[in-house]
Amino acid sequence: KNLLLKLFQGLESFSSSAPPLSWPLSEFTSSGCCLIYSSSVEIMTLPFDAKIVSKNIIDTIVSLSTAPPITKNKDILSIINGAGALFSALPDMYSLVIYNEILELVQTPPLSTPPNETINCLALFASSTHLGCLLNLFHAFLHHCSVSVISGFTSWMRTQLKPLINNELQLLYLCHLLGPLINRLASEKPTLLLEVVLELYQFIHKVDQLQGGVVQNCDALCDLLYHIKYMHIGDLKKEEIEKIVTSLHPPLRMRLRFLVHTLASSKTGIDNKQHSAGVTPTMLPSTSIATMISMAESMDTS
C-alpha cells in the first residue's frame, strides 16, 4: 500500500512540475520512468513469491478504491494507472497474476450467472469494486506494455479463457477488456487485430449456441462488431466471418446480416440479387412493358 501511494504521489508531482533529470539518470526518458523502474526493483527484492506480491497489489487497489484516504475517483484511477505501468515493467511472472484473476472472476458471480434481461455494464462494474478495478488495471497494463507482450493475449484467450466463457455476461466483460486494445492493435499490429477479432466471433458463436439463440444484449455486441468492421478491418477475413455469422441463430444473424453479403442479399429478396448483377429495379418494369408492346403489335399485324 505504501509503495503504491508513494508511486502515485511521485508520478503526480512529476506530471505537475516536470523537474529536469540529473545526468546519472539520463538513460531514462523521464523522472516518472525512473520512478517506475526503481519501484520495480524494490518489488523484485521482496522475499516473497511473485504471485503473492502481485495478488497483494491487486487487493490493495481494491481496498484503496473503497476506503479513505483515497476518495476522489481521479486519484484511484491514477493509482491504477501507476500499477499498470509497474506491472508492464516487471517480469511476466508478475503480470500473469492479472490474467489469473480474470479467469477466477469469470467463474464466480455475478459473471457466472446468465442474465435474464439487458445489462447496464457500467452500473454492474460500478457495483462490483473488484470487477471495475481489475478491468481498469488490465486496461492500464495493456496500455503501457509492449506489443510483444500483447501478442500472447490471443493465445491466452483461445486456450485458457475460451473454455470458461459460457454466457453473455462473461462475453460482455471480455468485450470491455478488449475495447481499448482494438485501436492500438489497428495502428501497431493489424495482423494481430485480425486474430483477436476472429477469436471474438468464435466466442460470440459459442455463447449463441449455448444459450439457444436467446441473447439479451444483441445490440451491444452487434454495435461492437459493426464498429470493428467499418473502422478497422473492412472486408478482411470476410470468408471466415461469413461462415460464423451464417451459423448463428436468427436474432444475431439478422442483426449482423450486413456484415455478410449473402445474408444481406437474401434478406432484400430478388430485387437486390438483380441489382447486384447490374440490373436496376427501374429497368425491370420498362423491359416488361416493351415486351408487352411488341407482342401486342405482332398480334395486330397478324
Short mmCIF file of C-alpha atoms in Angstrom, two decimals:
data_model
loop_
_atom_site.label_atom_id
_atom_site.label_comp_id
_atom_site.label_asym_id
_atom_site.label_seq_id
_atom_site.Cartn_x
_atom_site.Cartn_y
_atom_site.Cartn_z
CA LYS A 1 0.00 0.00 0.00
CA ASN A 2 2.78 2.43 0.93
CA LEU A 3 4.61 1.64 -2.29
CA LEU A 4 1.52 2.35 -4.44
CA LEU A 5 0.81 5.60 -2.60
CA LYS A 6 4.44 6.67 -2.95
CA LEU A 7 4.34 5.83 -6.65
CA PHE A 8 1.09 7.77 -7.08
CA GLN A 9 2.42 10.85 -5.26
CA GLY A 10 5.68 10.72 -7.16
CA LEU A 11 4.01 10.47 -10.57
CA GLU A 12 1.61 13.29 -9.66
CA SER A 13 4.45 15.59 -8.62
CA PHE A 14 6.46 14.76 -11.75
CA SER A 15 3.50 15.44 -14.02
CA SER A 16 2.80 18.81 -12.40
CA SER A 17 6.34 20.16 -12.00
CA ALA A 18 8.31 18.06 -14.54
CA PRO A 19 11.74 18.50 -12.89
CA PRO A 20 14.82 18.04 -15.09
CA LEU A 21 16.66 14.73 -14.93
CA SER A 22 20.08 14.54 -13.38
CA TRP A 23 22.89 13.22 -15.55
CA PRO A 24 23.23 9.86 -13.72
CA LEU A 25 19.57 9.17 -14.59
CA SER A 26 19.73 10.35 -18.20
CA GLU A 27 19.21 6.83 -19.57
CA PHE A 28 15.56 7.11 -18.53
CA THR A 29 13.12 9.03 -20.71
CA SER A 30 11.57 10.88 -17.75
CA SER A 31 11.59 11.11 -13.98
CA GLY A 32 8.35 9.12 -13.90
CA CYS A 33 10.01 6.33 -15.88
CA CYS A 34 12.89 6.31 -13.39
CA LEU A 35 10.40 6.03 -10.53
CA ILE A 36 8.61 3.11 -12.20
CA TYR A 37 11.82 1.14 -12.68
CA SER A 38 13.14 1.88 -9.19
CA SER A 39 9.80 0.72 -7.73
CA SER A 40 10.04 -2.45 -9.85
CA VAL A 41 13.49 -3.18 -8.42
CA GLU A 42 12.14 -2.63 -4.92
CA ILE A 43 9.31 -5.11 -5.58
CA MET A 44 11.66 -7.75 -7.02
CA THR A 45 13.84 -7.58 -3.90
CA LEU A 46 10.93 -8.55 -1.65
CA PRO A 47 11.41 -12.02 -0.10
CA PHE A 48 8.07 -13.27 -1.39
CA ASP A 49 6.82 -15.20 -4.37
CA ALA A 50 5.80 -13.10 -7.39
CA LYS A 51 2.22 -14.40 -7.24
CA ILE A 52 1.83 -13.30 -3.63
CA VAL A 53 3.23 -9.84 -4.32
CA SER A 54 1.03 -9.27 -7.38
CA LYS A 55 -2.07 -10.53 -5.58
CA ASN A 56 -1.39 -8.12 -2.71
CA ILE A 57 -1.02 -5.23 -5.17
CA ILE A 58 -4.41 -6.02 -6.72
CA ASP A 59 -6.06 -6.43 -3.30
CA THR A 60 -4.55 -3.12 -2.20
CA ILE A 61 -6.01 -1.34 -5.24
CA VAL A 62 -9.44 -2.77 -4.47
CA SER A 63 -9.23 -1.69 -0.82
CA LEU A 64 -7.96 1.79 -1.70
CA SER A 65 -10.89 2.32 -4.06
CA THR A 66 -13.39 1.95 -1.22
CA ALA A 67 -11.56 3.26 1.85
CA PRO A 68 -10.07 6.64 2.89
CA PRO A 69 -7.83 8.49 2.24
CA ILE A 70 -8.45 7.82 -1.46
CA THR A 71 -11.81 9.43 -2.01
CA LYS A 72 -11.52 11.03 -5.42
CA ASN A 73 -12.18 8.94 -8.50
CA LYS A 74 -9.28 10.68 -10.23
CA ASP A 75 -6.87 9.55 -7.51
CA ILE A 76 -7.76 5.86 -7.66
CA LEU A 77 -7.56 5.90 -11.46
CA SER A 78 -4.08 7.45 -11.20
CA ILE A 79 -3.03 4.75 -8.75
CA ILE A 80 -4.36 2.05 -11.09
CA ASN A 81 -2.51 3.67 -13.99
CA GLY A 82 0.72 3.63 -11.98
CA ALA A 83 0.15 -0.02 -11.05
CA GLY A 84 -0.40 -0.88 -14.71
CA ALA A 85 2.89 0.80 -15.62
CA LEU A 86 4.53 -1.10 -12.76
CA PHE A 87 3.26 -4.48 -13.98
CA SER A 88 4.45 -3.68 -17.52
CA ALA A 89 7.98 -3.06 -16.20
CA LEU A 90 8.07 -6.19 -14.03
CA PRO A 91 8.86 -9.68 -15.39
CA ASP A 92 5.99 -11.72 -16.87
CA MET A 93 5.58 -13.82 -13.73
CA TYR A 94 4.06 -10.78 -12.00
CA SER A 95 1.63 -9.77 -14.74
CA LEU A 96 0.39 -13.35 -15.17
CA VAL A 97 -1.47 -12.90 -11.89
CA ILE A 98 -3.73 -10.32 -13.60
CA TYR A 99 -4.72 -12.90 -16.20
CA ASN A 100 -5.35 -15.50 -13.50
CA GLU A 101 -7.53 -13.03 -11.58
CA ILE A 102 -9.65 -12.53 -14.70
CA LEU A 103 -10.03 -16.30 -15.08
CA GLU A 104 -11.25 -16.53 -11.48
CA LEU A 105 -13.66 -13.62 -11.89
CA VAL A 106 -15.47 -15.08 -14.91
CA GLN A 107 -16.15 -18.26 -12.93
CA THR A 108 -17.75 -16.51 -9.95
CA PRO A 109 -20.93 -14.41 -9.56
CA PRO A 110 -22.08 -12.09 -10.92
CA LEU A 111 -20.33 -13.01 -14.20
CA SER A 112 -21.07 -16.73 -13.89
CA THR A 113 -24.83 -16.07 -13.67
CA PRO A 114 -26.58 -15.78 -17.08
CA PRO A 115 -28.60 -12.54 -17.31
CA ASN A 116 -32.37 -12.56 -17.83
CA GLU A 117 -32.52 -9.02 -19.20
CA THR A 118 -30.44 -6.37 -20.91
CA ILE A 119 -27.47 -5.46 -18.71
CA ASN A 120 -26.14 -1.99 -17.95
CA CYS A 121 -22.48 -2.95 -17.82
CA LEU A 122 -21.28 0.37 -16.40
CA ALA A 123 -23.69 0.06 -13.48
CA LEU A 124 -22.66 -3.57 -12.95
CA PHE A 125 -18.94 -2.80 -12.87
CA ALA A 126 -19.55 0.18 -10.59
CA SER A 127 -21.49 -2.01 -8.15
CA SER A 128 -18.66 -4.58 -8.01
CA THR A 129 -15.40 -2.96 -6.94
CA HIS A 130 -13.30 -5.98 -7.90
CA LEU A 131 -14.76 -6.13 -11.43
CA GLY A 132 -14.19 -2.43 -12.09
CA CYS A 133 -10.70 -2.25 -10.57
CA LEU A 134 -9.45 -5.33 -12.39
CA LEU A 135 -10.89 -4.03 -15.66
CA ASN A 136 -9.14 -0.67 -15.25
CA LEU A 137 -5.89 -2.33 -14.18
CA PHE A 138 -5.94 -4.60 -17.23
CA HIS A 139 -6.51 -1.58 -19.49
CA ALA A 140 -3.61 0.29 -17.87
CA PHE A 141 -1.33 -2.73 -18.16
CA LEU A 142 -2.10 -3.23 -21.88
CA HIS A 143 -1.65 0.49 -22.49
CA HIS A 144 1.87 0.54 -21.02
CA CYS A 145 3.21 -2.85 -22.12
CA SER A 146 4.88 -3.58 -25.46
CA VAL A 147 3.17 -5.15 -28.44
CA SER A 148 5.24 -8.30 -27.98
CA VAL A 149 3.54 -8.79 -24.60
CA ILE A 150 0.11 -8.29 -26.17
CA SER A 151 0.93 -10.97 -28.74
CA GLY A 152 0.47 -13.60 -26.07
CA PHE A 153 -3.00 -12.28 -25.32
CA THR A 154 -4.59 -14.09 -28.29
CA SER A 155 -3.27 -17.50 -27.30
CA TRP A 156 -4.40 -16.85 -23.72
CA MET A 157 -7.91 -16.06 -24.99
CA ARG A 158 -8.00 -19.21 -27.09
CA THR A 159 -6.50 -21.72 -24.68
CA GLN A 160 -7.49 -20.52 -21.20
CA LEU A 161 -10.34 -18.03 -21.39
CA LYS A 162 -12.48 -19.58 -24.13
CA PRO A 163 -13.40 -22.77 -22.21
CA LEU A 164 -14.72 -20.58 -19.35
CA ILE A 165 -16.94 -18.21 -21.38
CA ASN A 166 -20.40 -19.78 -21.30
CA ASN A 167 -22.87 -16.87 -21.02
CA GLU A 168 -23.28 -13.40 -22.47
CA LEU A 169 -22.37 -11.55 -19.26
CA GLN A 170 -18.94 -13.17 -19.35
CA LEU A 171 -18.80 -12.32 -23.05
CA LEU A 172 -19.64 -8.67 -22.37
CA TYR A 173 -16.87 -8.47 -19.80
CA LEU A 174 -14.46 -9.85 -22.39
CA CYS A 175 -15.61 -7.18 -24.86
CA HIS A 176 -14.88 -4.50 -22.25
CA LEU A 177 -11.43 -5.98 -21.74
CA LEU A 178 -10.76 -5.88 -25.49
CA GLY A 179 -12.27 -2.47 -26.25
CA PRO A 180 -9.31 -0.12 -25.62
CA LEU A 181 -6.93 -2.65 -27.18
CA ILE A 182 -8.56 -2.52 -30.63
CA ASN A 183 -7.32 0.94 -31.63
CA ARG A 184 -3.76 0.19 -30.58
CA LEU A 185 -3.64 -3.09 -32.48
CA ALA A 186 -5.12 -1.45 -35.57
CA SER A 187 -2.26 1.05 -35.70
CA GLU A 188 0.63 -1.08 -34.40
CA LYS A 189 -0.18 -4.72 -35.21
CA PRO A 190 -3.05 -5.14 -37.74
CA THR A 191 -2.39 -8.86 -38.23
CA LEU A 192 -2.78 -9.46 -34.52
CA LEU A 193 -6.02 -7.47 -34.55
CA LEU A 194 -7.44 -9.86 -37.15
CA GLU A 195 -6.62 -12.82 -34.91
CA VAL A 196 -8.29 -11.16 -31.92
CA VAL A 197 -11.39 -10.29 -33.96
CA LEU A 198 -11.76 -13.85 -35.25
CA GLU A 199 -11.46 -15.15 -31.70
CA LEU A 200 -14.17 -12.70 -30.63
CA TYR A 201 -16.50 -14.06 -33.32
CA GLN A 202 -15.78 -17.58 -32.06
CA PHE A 203 -16.69 -16.50 -28.54
CA ILE A 204 -19.97 -15.00 -29.74
CA HIS A 205 -20.79 -18.14 -31.72
CA LYS A 206 -20.16 -20.31 -28.67
CA VAL A 207 -22.39 -18.23 -26.38
CA ASP A 208 -25.11 -18.05 -29.03
CA GLN A 209 -25.16 -21.83 -29.35
CA LEU A 210 -25.09 -22.45 -25.59
CA GLN A 211 -27.97 -20.05 -24.98
CA GLY A 212 -30.03 -21.37 -27.88
CA GLY A 213 -30.06 -18.02 -29.67
CA VAL A 214 -31.57 -16.18 -26.68
CA VAL A 215 -29.08 -13.32 -26.30
CA GLN A 216 -30.42 -10.38 -24.28
CA ASN A 217 -27.68 -7.92 -25.25
CA CYS A 218 -27.64 -8.45 -29.03
CA ASP A 219 -27.48 -4.74 -29.86
CA ALA A 220 -24.38 -4.05 -27.74
CA LEU A 221 -22.49 -6.98 -29.28
CA CYS A 222 -23.55 -6.08 -32.82
CA ASP A 223 -22.58 -2.42 -32.36
CA LEU A 224 -19.06 -3.52 -31.45
CA LEU A 225 -18.77 -5.87 -34.42
CA TYR A 226 -20.02 -3.24 -36.88
CA HIS A 227 -17.59 -0.70 -35.39
CA ILE A 228 -14.68 -3.09 -35.83
CA LYS A 229 -15.65 -3.84 -39.43
CA TYR A 230 -16.24 -0.30 -40.68
CA MET A 231 -13.49 1.40 -38.67
CA HIS A 232 -10.68 -1.16 -38.72
CA ILE A 233 -10.81 -4.39 -40.72
CA GLY A 234 -13.22 -3.80 -43.62
CA ASP A 235 -13.61 -6.97 -45.72
CA LEU A 236 -10.52 -8.68 -44.36
CA LYS A 237 -11.21 -12.24 -43.16
CA LYS A 238 -14.59 -11.98 -44.90
CA GLU A 239 -14.92 -15.70 -45.62
CA GLU A 240 -14.15 -16.77 -42.06
CA ILE A 241 -16.54 -14.20 -40.60
CA GLU A 242 -19.27 -15.13 -43.08
CA LYS A 243 -19.01 -18.79 -42.08
CA ILE A 244 -19.52 -17.90 -38.41
CA VAL A 245 -22.31 -15.35 -38.92
CA THR A 246 -24.37 -17.65 -41.14
CA SER A 247 -24.29 -20.34 -38.43
CA LEU A 248 -25.72 -18.05 -35.73
CA HIS A 249 -29.33 -18.17 -34.54
CA PRO A 250 -31.79 -15.75 -36.23
CA PRO A 251 -31.70 -12.88 -33.66
CA LEU A 252 -27.95 -12.32 -34.04
CA ARG A 253 -27.78 -13.46 -37.66
CA MET A 254 -30.37 -10.95 -38.84
CA ARG A 255 -28.71 -8.09 -36.95
CA LEU A 256 -25.33 -8.97 -38.46
CA ARG A 257 -26.62 -9.65 -41.98
CA PHE A 258 -24.94 -6.54 -43.40
CA LEU A 259 -21.57 -7.93 -42.39
CA VAL A 260 -22.21 -10.81 -44.79
CA HIS A 261 -23.13 -10.13 -48.41
CA THR A 262 -25.08 -13.36 -48.90
CA LEU A 263 -27.36 -12.67 -45.95
CA ALA A 264 -27.91 -9.06 -46.95
CA SER A 265 -28.90 -10.03 -50.50
CA SER A 266 -31.22 -12.84 -49.38
CA LYS A 267 -32.94 -10.53 -46.93
CA THR A 268 -33.79 -7.91 -49.52
CA GLY A 269 -35.09 -10.50 -51.97
CA ILE A 270 -34.92 -10.90 -55.72
CA ASP A 271 -34.60 -7.18 -56.44
CA ASN A 272 -31.34 -6.98 -54.55
CA LYS A 273 -29.95 -10.00 -56.37
CA GLN A 274 -30.74 -8.44 -59.69
CA HIS A 275 -29.30 -5.13 -58.53
CA SER A 276 -26.05 -6.85 -57.57
CA ALA A 277 -25.95 -8.33 -61.08
CA GLY A 278 -26.09 -4.83 -62.54
CA VAL A 279 -29.82 -4.63 -63.28
CA THR A 280 -31.55 -1.71 -61.56
CA PRO A 281 -35.16 -2.00 -60.39
CA THR A 282 -36.23 0.80 -62.73
CA MET A 283 -35.12 -1.26 -65.73
CA LEU A 284 -37.39 -4.17 -64.94
CA PRO A 285 -40.79 -2.51 -65.48
CA SER A 286 -39.66 -0.76 -68.68
CA THR A 287 -38.34 -4.04 -70.11
CA SER A 288 -41.55 -5.91 -69.38
CA ILE A 289 -43.67 -3.09 -70.83
CA ALA A 290 -41.58 -3.06 -74.03
CA THR A 291 -42.04 -6.80 -74.39
CA MET A 292 -45.83 -6.47 -73.99
CA ILE A 293 -45.98 -3.69 -76.57
CA SER A 294 -44.02 -5.72 -79.12
CA MET A 295 -46.27 -8.72 -78.51
CA ALA A 296 -49.38 -6.58 -78.98
CA GLU A 297 -48.02 -5.13 -82.25
CA SER A 298 -47.27 -8.58 -83.61
CA MET A 299 -50.82 -9.70 -82.77
CA ASP A 300 -52.25 -6.67 -84.59
CA THR A 301 -50.23 -7.41 -87.71
CA SER A 302 -51.32 -10.99 -87.71
#
